[in-house]
Amino acid sequence: MEIESFRALLTGQGRDLLAELREFTPSEELALATRLRRDHPADLVRAAFEQARLRQRARDKFGADADAMFFTPNGVEQATRRSVADWRARRFAGLGVKRLADLCCGIGGDAIALARAGVAVLAVDRDPLTCAVAEANAAALGLAELVEVRCADVFEVDTAGYDAVFTDPARRTSRGRVFDPEAYSPPLSWAIEAARRTPYGALKVAPGIPHELVPDGAEAEWVSDHGDVKEAVIWFGTGAAAPHRATLLPGDRTLAGGDLPDPEAGPVGRYLYEPDGAVIRAHMVAEVAAQVEGRLIDPMIAYVTSDRLVPTPFAHAFELTDVLPYNVKKLKALLRERKVGTVVIKKRGMSITPEELRRQLKPTGPNTATVILSRTDHGPLMMLGQPL
């Protein structure tokens, strides 16, 4: 999208087109485009269709706000999900942050969340179109007074006088995802130094970042939303007593730790706990094991077992009915005997895929069961049970 085409969408004519295309479906596109081109410039109609498609894609991340916002293809893909941005904004506001520099702001997802939390934001990006979109989004949501958008290179921005810096480096190039943090734009080392220049700082990184790259004195937080790990953030200045944090959304449930030794492995008990992905990424399975008075079923597998049922928001619990050596024929016979037609398959440390196993099992019947497969020191196991 060219910036001129985008600015045309901000006119009354452009907004009217977007309103008309709000709920269009692909099957309607050809006939609808033909009709609209009779009264509107073809370039404007084309831009409106592209923006309408982007808004529909963005509803998953931004909910109802998406229908008022503007997007670029990269912006939809890379923007922070609203629930996660809101959580981070609440953390900043809780630290007393009043003025924040949002470096590499993209389409403004984080800036919007921060402004809603009462934080005045300098939103910086070097791409003119992206800046125009971010500015339009702040205005569309009634937050323009709290969001100043500046088109500049982040290396040239003076953050003196700000309470905090948040940096979301680009982790993709035209060739795909970047895995080396020093190949981020800007590099990890620069972003760390930028975060340390203000009382508080946060740096968004890939969830799979090696733990040894987290600087001493910083707090690393992994965030999941409805069980899916969405991001990791390195925080500075929080004074956290523990080096790691796992946060589960919705509900703002947070577990701090990272100092406990790995729990011992032992026999499978009556209950099996599957820690949330954020807990696993944060290397805090030991904290969950301590909560439930449990042990691992294998030193290298993130399944915790216990003879007690202890409620915890940081793991899904299953009551086991069978624990047997892995055998497809035996499993198929058990499911047939119990008239199980719906099988939820979970696995760790084993090469077979759930889809492949389900084809072999051919389950039929009215009942439901969960099958959990895992490698152990004593050979692969299959565990049958029900979620609690």
Short mmCIF file of C-alpha atoms in Angstrom, two decimals:
data_model
loop_
_atom_site.label_atom_id
_atom_site.label_comp_id
_atom_site.label_asym_id
_atom_site.label_seq_id
_atom_site.Cartn_x
_atom_site.Cartn_y
_atom_site.Cartn_z
CA MET A 1 0.00 0.00 0.00
CA GLU A 2 1.30 3.46 -0.93
CA ILE A 3 0.99 6.24 1.60
CA GLU A 4 -1.11 8.31 -0.84
CA SER A 5 -3.62 5.44 -1.13
CA PHE A 6 -3.74 5.13 2.63
CA ARG A 7 -4.37 8.84 3.15
CA ALA A 8 -7.26 8.60 0.68
CA LEU A 9 -8.89 6.11 3.05
CA LEU A 10 -8.97 8.80 5.74
CA THR A 11 -11.23 11.04 3.63
CA GLY A 12 -14.96 10.94 3.96
CA GLN A 13 -15.23 8.97 0.73
CA GLY A 14 -12.66 6.45 1.93
CA ARG A 15 -14.36 5.99 5.29
CA ASP A 16 -17.72 5.50 3.60
CA LEU A 17 -16.23 2.75 1.45
CA LEU A 18 -14.71 1.03 4.47
CA ALA A 19 -18.03 1.14 6.29
CA GLU A 20 -19.75 -0.49 3.30
CA LEU A 21 -17.08 -3.22 3.12
CA ARG A 22 -17.10 -4.04 6.82
CA GLU A 23 -18.75 -7.47 6.47
CA PHE A 24 -18.06 -8.30 2.83
CA THR A 25 -17.14 -11.88 1.95
CA PRO A 26 -14.73 -13.10 -0.77
CA SER A 27 -17.62 -14.46 -2.81
CA GLU A 28 -19.09 -10.93 -3.02
CA GLU A 29 -15.86 -9.16 -3.91
CA LEU A 30 -16.02 -9.19 -7.70
CA ALA A 31 -19.61 -7.95 -7.99
CA LEU A 32 -19.14 -5.43 -5.17
CA ALA A 33 -15.91 -4.04 -6.65
CA THR A 34 -17.55 -3.67 -10.07
CA ARG A 35 -20.43 -1.70 -8.56
CA LEU A 36 -18.24 0.54 -6.40
CA ARG A 37 -15.93 1.47 -9.27
CA ARG A 38 -18.86 3.14 -11.01
CA ASP A 39 -18.88 5.89 -8.39
CA HIS A 40 -15.36 5.79 -6.90
CA PRO A 41 -11.79 5.85 -8.26
CA ALA A 42 -10.46 2.34 -8.95
CA ASP A 43 -7.32 2.91 -6.82
CA LEU A 44 -9.44 3.96 -3.84
CA VAL A 45 -11.71 0.93 -4.21
CA ARG A 46 -8.67 -1.34 -4.39
CA ALA A 47 -7.17 0.23 -1.25
CA ALA A 48 -10.49 -0.04 0.60
CA PHE A 49 -10.80 -3.74 -0.18
CA GLU A 50 -7.25 -4.35 1.03
CA GLN A 51 -7.89 -2.43 4.24
CA ALA A 52 -11.21 -4.22 4.81
CA ARG A 53 -9.49 -7.58 4.50
CA LEU A 54 -6.80 -6.49 6.95
CA ARG A 55 -9.44 -5.33 9.45
CA GLN A 56 -11.18 -8.68 9.27
CA ARG A 57 -7.88 -10.47 9.94
CA ALA A 58 -7.09 -8.10 12.81
CA ARG A 59 -10.30 -8.83 14.73
CA ASP A 60 -8.63 -11.87 16.27
CA LYS A 61 -6.01 -9.62 17.87
CA PHE A 62 -7.89 -6.38 18.45
CA GLY A 63 -11.53 -7.37 18.79
CA ALA A 64 -14.06 -4.63 18.07
CA ASP A 65 -11.29 -2.01 17.84
CA ALA A 66 -10.16 -3.55 14.54
CA ASP A 67 -13.17 -2.11 12.70
CA ALA A 68 -12.07 1.42 13.59
CA MET A 69 -8.32 0.92 13.15
CA PHE A 70 -6.04 0.89 10.12
CA PHE A 71 -3.43 -1.71 9.26
CA THR A 72 -0.62 -2.72 6.98
CA PRO A 73 0.00 -6.39 6.09
CA ASN A 74 3.11 -6.49 8.28
CA GLY A 75 1.29 -4.56 10.99
CA VAL A 76 -1.44 -7.18 11.32
CA GLU A 77 1.15 -9.94 11.47
CA GLN A 78 3.55 -8.33 13.94
CA ALA A 79 1.36 -6.17 16.17
CA THR A 80 0.97 -7.15 19.80
CA ARG A 81 -2.35 -8.81 20.65
CA ARG A 82 -4.55 -6.35 22.56
CA SER A 83 -4.82 -8.54 25.69
CA VAL A 84 -1.02 -8.74 25.93
CA ALA A 85 -0.48 -5.04 25.22
CA ASP A 86 -3.06 -4.16 27.87
CA TRP A 87 -1.28 -6.35 30.41
CA ARG A 88 2.08 -4.72 29.70
CA ALA A 89 0.52 -1.25 29.87
CA ARG A 90 -0.94 -2.07 33.29
CA ARG A 91 2.50 -3.16 34.48
CA PHE A 92 4.07 0.09 33.31
CA ALA A 93 1.30 2.15 34.88
CA GLY A 94 1.63 0.18 38.12
CA LEU A 95 5.32 1.10 38.21
CA GLY A 96 4.35 4.77 38.14
CA VAL A 97 5.34 5.40 34.52
CA LYS A 98 3.78 8.61 33.14
CA ARG A 99 5.87 9.23 29.98
CA LEU A 100 7.20 6.43 27.80
CA ALA A 101 9.13 6.19 24.52
CA ASP A 102 7.76 3.36 22.36
CA LEU A 103 10.58 2.54 19.94
CA CYS A 104 9.66 0.58 16.79
CA CYS A 105 6.00 1.30 17.50
CA GLY A 106 4.61 -0.31 14.33
CA ILE A 107 0.90 0.42 13.81
CA GLY A 108 0.60 1.55 17.44
CA GLY A 109 -0.93 -1.43 19.24
CA ASP A 110 1.21 -0.97 22.35
CA ALA A 111 0.99 2.83 22.22
CA ILE A 112 -2.82 2.58 22.23
CA ALA A 113 -2.80 0.26 25.26
CA LEU A 114 -0.38 2.54 27.12
CA ALA A 115 -2.44 5.63 26.37
CA ARG A 116 -5.56 3.88 27.63
CA ALA A 117 -3.66 3.19 30.86
CA GLY A 118 -2.97 6.93 31.21
CA VAL A 119 0.62 6.93 29.92
CA ALA A 120 1.76 9.66 27.51
CA VAL A 121 3.58 7.96 24.64
CA LEU A 122 6.19 9.01 22.09
CA ALA A 123 5.67 6.42 19.33
CA VAL A 124 8.64 6.11 16.98
CA ASP A 125 9.02 4.24 13.71
CA ARG A 126 11.18 4.90 10.66
CA ASP A 127 8.61 3.92 8.02
CA PRO A 128 6.39 6.84 6.90
CA LEU A 129 3.38 4.64 6.06
CA THR A 130 3.57 2.82 9.39
CA CYS A 131 3.75 6.14 11.22
CA ALA A 132 0.74 7.45 9.32
CA VAL A 133 -1.20 4.31 10.29
CA ALA A 134 -0.17 4.60 13.96
CA GLU A 135 -1.23 8.25 14.03
CA ALA A 136 -4.57 7.42 12.41
CA ASN A 137 -5.17 4.64 14.93
CA ALA A 138 -4.55 6.89 17.91
CA ALA A 139 -6.98 9.43 16.46
CA ALA A 140 -9.59 6.81 15.57
CA LEU A 141 -9.66 5.56 19.15
CA GLY A 142 -9.73 9.02 20.74
CA LEU A 143 -6.18 8.87 22.08
CA ALA A 144 -4.38 11.42 19.91
CA GLU A 145 -3.69 13.75 22.85
CA LEU A 146 -1.65 11.05 24.59
CA VAL A 147 0.19 9.63 21.56
CA GLU A 148 2.81 11.62 19.66
CA VAL A 149 3.98 9.76 16.55
CA ARG A 150 7.45 10.56 15.24
CA CYS A 151 8.91 9.23 11.99
CA ALA A 152 12.58 8.74 12.83
CA ASP A 153 15.36 6.22 13.25
CA VAL A 154 15.28 4.94 16.83
CA PHE A 155 19.06 5.35 17.04
CA GLU A 156 18.56 9.12 16.83
CA VAL A 157 15.82 9.46 19.48
CA ASP A 158 16.76 11.12 22.76
CA THR A 159 14.86 9.36 25.56
CA ALA A 160 16.14 11.64 28.34
CA GLY A 161 13.25 12.80 30.50
CA TYR A 162 11.10 9.75 29.86
CA ASP A 163 10.16 7.39 32.68
CA ALA A 164 10.49 4.29 30.53
CA VAL A 165 11.46 2.90 27.15
CA PHE A 166 9.71 0.02 25.40
CA THR A 167 11.38 -1.49 22.34
CA ASP A 168 9.88 -4.04 19.98
CA PRO A 169 12.69 -4.82 17.50
CA ALA A 170 11.87 -6.18 14.06
CA ARG A 171 12.50 -9.93 14.08
CA ARG A 172 11.70 -10.55 10.42
CA THR A 173 13.34 -9.62 7.15
CA SER A 174 12.25 -10.15 3.55
CA ARG A 175 13.85 -13.61 3.86
CA GLY A 176 11.84 -14.65 6.92
CA ARG A 177 12.16 -14.86 10.70
CA VAL A 178 15.42 -13.77 12.37
CA PHE A 179 16.72 -16.06 15.13
CA ASP A 180 19.96 -14.29 16.08
CA PRO A 181 19.03 -11.50 18.54
CA GLU A 182 21.95 -9.41 17.31
CA ALA A 183 20.34 -9.51 13.87
CA TYR A 184 17.18 -7.91 15.26
CA SER A 185 16.54 -4.35 14.09
CA PRO A 186 17.68 -2.72 16.32
CA PRO A 187 20.06 -5.37 17.75
CA LEU A 188 19.39 -6.86 21.19
CA SER A 189 22.51 -5.28 22.70
CA TRP A 190 21.43 -1.78 21.60
CA ALA A 191 17.89 -2.29 22.89
CA ILE A 192 19.23 -3.41 26.27
CA GLU A 193 21.30 -0.26 26.59
CA ALA A 194 18.33 1.87 25.56
CA ALA A 195 16.18 0.22 28.24
CA ARG A 196 18.80 1.00 30.87
CA ARG A 197 18.89 4.73 30.11
CA THR A 198 15.53 5.34 31.78
CA PRO A 199 14.24 4.29 35.23
CA TYR A 200 12.20 1.48 33.68
CA GLY A 201 12.46 -0.42 30.45
CA ALA A 202 11.02 -3.37 28.60
CA LEU A 203 12.25 -5.19 25.52
CA LYS A 204 10.10 -7.57 23.51
CA VAL A 205 11.93 -10.69 22.32
CA ALA A 206 11.08 -14.04 20.77
CA PRO A 207 9.66 -16.56 23.29
CA GLY A 208 12.44 -18.99 22.43
CA ILE A 209 15.24 -16.62 23.42
CA PRO A 210 18.07 -18.53 25.18
CA HIS A 211 17.96 -17.77 28.88
CA GLU A 212 21.67 -17.00 28.96
CA LEU A 213 21.00 -13.93 26.81
CA VAL A 214 18.84 -12.36 29.54
CA PRO A 215 21.08 -9.73 31.21
CA ASP A 216 21.97 -9.94 34.89
CA GLY A 217 19.59 -7.93 37.01
CA ALA A 218 16.79 -8.06 34.46
CA GLU A 219 13.47 -9.87 34.79
CA ALA A 220 12.31 -12.10 31.94
CA GLU A 221 8.56 -12.57 31.51
CA TRP A 222 6.80 -15.07 29.24
CA VAL A 223 3.15 -14.34 28.45
CA SER A 224 0.49 -16.76 27.23
CA ASP A 225 -3.06 -15.98 26.16
CA HIS A 226 -5.65 -18.77 26.43
CA GLY A 227 -2.78 -21.25 26.70
CA ASP A 228 -0.79 -20.05 23.67
CA VAL A 229 2.60 -18.45 24.37
CA LYS A 230 2.55 -15.06 22.66
CA GLU A 231 5.78 -13.35 23.61
CA ALA A 232 8.64 -12.80 26.00
CA VAL A 233 9.66 -9.47 27.50
CA ILE A 234 12.85 -8.51 29.30
CA TRP A 235 12.10 -5.94 32.02
CA PHE A 236 14.51 -3.50 33.64
CA GLY A 237 14.11 -1.55 36.87
CA THR A 238 11.24 -3.57 38.31
CA GLY A 239 13.24 -4.70 41.35
CA ALA A 240 11.87 -8.21 40.94
CA ALA A 241 13.03 -10.67 43.58
CA ALA A 242 12.91 -13.58 41.10
CA PRO A 243 14.55 -13.62 37.65
CA HIS A 244 11.63 -15.18 35.75
CA ARG A 245 7.91 -14.64 35.50
CA ALA A 246 5.15 -16.52 33.70
CA THR A 247 1.92 -14.62 33.09
CA LEU A 248 -1.29 -16.27 31.95
CA LEU A 249 -4.00 -14.24 30.26
CA PRO A 250 -6.84 -13.62 30.66
CA GLY A 251 -6.92 -13.15 34.40
CA ASP A 252 -3.47 -11.65 34.97
CA ARG A 253 -2.28 -14.78 36.77
CA THR A 254 1.45 -14.47 37.41
CA LEU A 255 4.00 -16.92 38.76
CA ALA A 256 7.46 -15.67 39.72
CA GLY A 257 10.49 -17.86 40.26
CA GLY A 258 13.27 -19.43 38.30
CA ASP A 259 15.58 -20.27 41.21
CA LEU A 260 14.36 -23.74 42.21
CA PRO A 261 16.37 -26.82 41.23
CA ASP A 262 14.82 -29.27 38.78
CA PRO A 263 12.44 -31.66 40.55
CA GLU A 264 13.26 -35.35 40.72
CA ALA A 265 11.57 -37.89 38.47
CA GLY A 266 9.45 -40.71 39.84
CA PRO A 267 6.55 -43.07 39.15
CA VAL A 268 3.32 -41.78 37.67
CA GLY A 269 0.70 -41.03 40.31
CA ARG A 270 -3.05 -40.58 40.16
CA TYR A 271 -2.85 -37.09 38.67
CA LEU A 272 -0.89 -35.63 35.80
CA TYR A 273 -0.23 -31.89 35.42
CA GLU A 274 0.57 -30.22 32.12
CA PRO A 275 2.19 -26.82 32.86
CA ASP A 276 1.17 -23.84 30.77
CA GLY A 277 3.52 -23.04 27.89
CA ALA A 278 4.62 -19.78 29.53
CA VAL A 279 5.65 -21.72 32.63
CA ILE A 280 7.66 -24.14 30.52
CA ARG A 281 9.36 -21.36 28.54
CA ALA A 282 10.22 -19.62 31.81
CA HIS A 283 11.85 -22.84 33.11
CA MET A 284 9.50 -22.85 36.11
CA VAL A 285 8.13 -26.37 35.98
CA ALA A 286 9.85 -26.84 39.35
CA GLU A 287 7.60 -24.15 40.84
CA VAL A 288 4.49 -25.99 39.63
CA ALA A 289 5.84 -29.29 40.97
CA ALA A 290 6.35 -27.66 44.36
CA GLN A 291 2.79 -26.31 44.33
CA VAL A 292 1.25 -29.73 43.72
CA GLU A 293 3.78 -31.72 45.77
CA GLY A 294 4.72 -33.53 42.59
CA ARG A 295 7.58 -34.96 40.59
CA LEU A 296 8.48 -35.29 36.93
CA ILE A 297 7.70 -38.44 35.01
CA ASP A 298 11.01 -37.99 33.17
CA PRO A 299 13.91 -35.60 33.87
CA MET A 300 13.63 -34.05 30.41
CA ILE A 301 9.82 -33.97 29.99
CA ALA A 302 7.58 -31.16 31.31
CA TYR A 303 4.86 -33.41 32.73
CA VAL A 304 4.39 -33.32 36.51
CA THR A 305 2.68 -36.13 38.41
CA SER A 306 1.32 -36.25 41.93
CA ASP A 307 -0.85 -38.40 44.16
CA ARG A 308 -2.73 -35.26 45.23
CA LEU A 309 -5.10 -33.00 43.36
CA VAL A 310 -4.01 -29.44 44.05
CA PRO A 311 -5.75 -26.62 42.13
CA THR A 312 -3.29 -24.40 40.25
CA PRO A 313 -3.93 -21.99 37.40
CA PHE A 314 -0.47 -22.70 36.01
CA ALA A 315 -1.10 -26.26 34.84
CA HIS A 316 -3.93 -28.36 33.42
CA ALA A 317 -4.70 -31.35 35.63
CA PHE A 318 -5.81 -34.81 34.49
CA GLU A 319 -7.05 -37.70 36.59
CA LEU A 320 -5.51 -40.86 35.16
CA THR A 321 -7.34 -44.13 34.82
CA ASP A 322 -4.63 -46.14 33.05
CA VAL A 323 -0.84 -45.97 32.84
CA LEU A 324 0.61 -48.52 30.44
CA PRO A 325 3.61 -49.09 28.20
CA TYR A 326 2.95 -47.53 24.82
CA ASN A 327 1.25 -49.99 22.47
CA VAL A 328 -1.06 -48.90 19.68
CA LYS A 329 -2.95 -52.20 19.52
CA LYS A 330 -3.58 -52.20 23.24
CA LEU A 331 -4.67 -48.55 23.16
CA LYS A 332 -7.04 -49.22 20.26
CA ALA A 333 -8.60 -52.14 22.13
CA LEU A 334 -9.05 -50.07 25.30
CA LEU A 335 -10.79 -47.27 23.44
CA ARG A 336 -13.05 -49.70 21.60
CA GLU A 337 -13.94 -51.45 24.86
CA ARG A 338 -14.88 -48.11 26.46
CA LYS A 339 -16.75 -46.85 23.39
CA VAL A 340 -14.50 -43.82 23.03
CA GLY A 341 -15.08 -41.94 19.79
CA THR A 342 -13.54 -38.58 20.68
CA VAL A 343 -9.86 -38.76 21.62
CA VAL A 344 -7.78 -35.79 22.72
CA ILE A 345 -4.14 -36.74 22.14
CA LYS A 346 -1.24 -35.03 23.88
CA LYS A 347 2.38 -36.07 23.60
CA ARG A 348 5.89 -35.09 24.58
CA GLY A 349 9.20 -36.63 23.61
CA MET A 350 7.70 -38.99 21.02
CA SER A 351 7.90 -38.74 17.26
CA ILE A 352 4.38 -39.86 16.36
CA THR A 353 1.93 -37.04 15.61
CA PRO A 354 -1.59 -36.90 17.11
CA GLU A 355 -3.05 -36.98 13.59
CA GLU A 356 -1.11 -40.10 12.66
CA LEU A 357 -2.08 -41.91 15.88
CA ARG A 358 -5.76 -40.94 15.50
CA ARG A 359 -5.81 -42.49 12.03
CA GLN A 360 -4.41 -45.72 13.47
CA LEU A 361 -6.89 -45.79 16.36
CA LYS A 362 -10.03 -45.15 14.29
CA PRO A 363 -12.06 -44.31 17.42
CA THR A 364 -15.83 -44.77 17.44
CA GLY A 365 -18.43 -44.34 20.14
CA PRO A 366 -20.17 -41.71 22.28
CA ASN A 367 -17.51 -41.28 24.98
CA THR A 368 -14.46 -39.01 25.29
CA ALA A 369 -10.97 -39.68 26.65
CA THR A 370 -7.62 -37.95 26.81
CA VAL A 371 -4.56 -39.95 25.79
CA ILE A 372 -1.20 -38.61 26.94
CA LEU A 373 1.97 -40.09 25.47
CA SER A 374 5.39 -39.48 26.94
CA ARG A 375 8.92 -40.68 26.78
CA THR A 376 10.36 -41.82 30.11
CA ASP A 377 13.58 -43.41 31.31
CA HIS A 378 11.66 -46.69 31.49
CA GLY A 379 10.31 -46.54 27.95
CA PRO A 380 7.39 -44.70 26.33
CA LEU A 381 4.13 -44.56 28.28
CA MET A 382 0.51 -44.05 27.35
CA MET A 383 -1.72 -42.54 30.00
CA LEU A 384 -5.50 -42.38 29.75
CA GLY A 385 -7.62 -40.02 31.78
CA GLN A 386 -9.96 -37.06 31.95
CA PRO A 387 -9.22 -33.35 32.37
CA LEU A 388 -10.19 -31.77 35.67
#
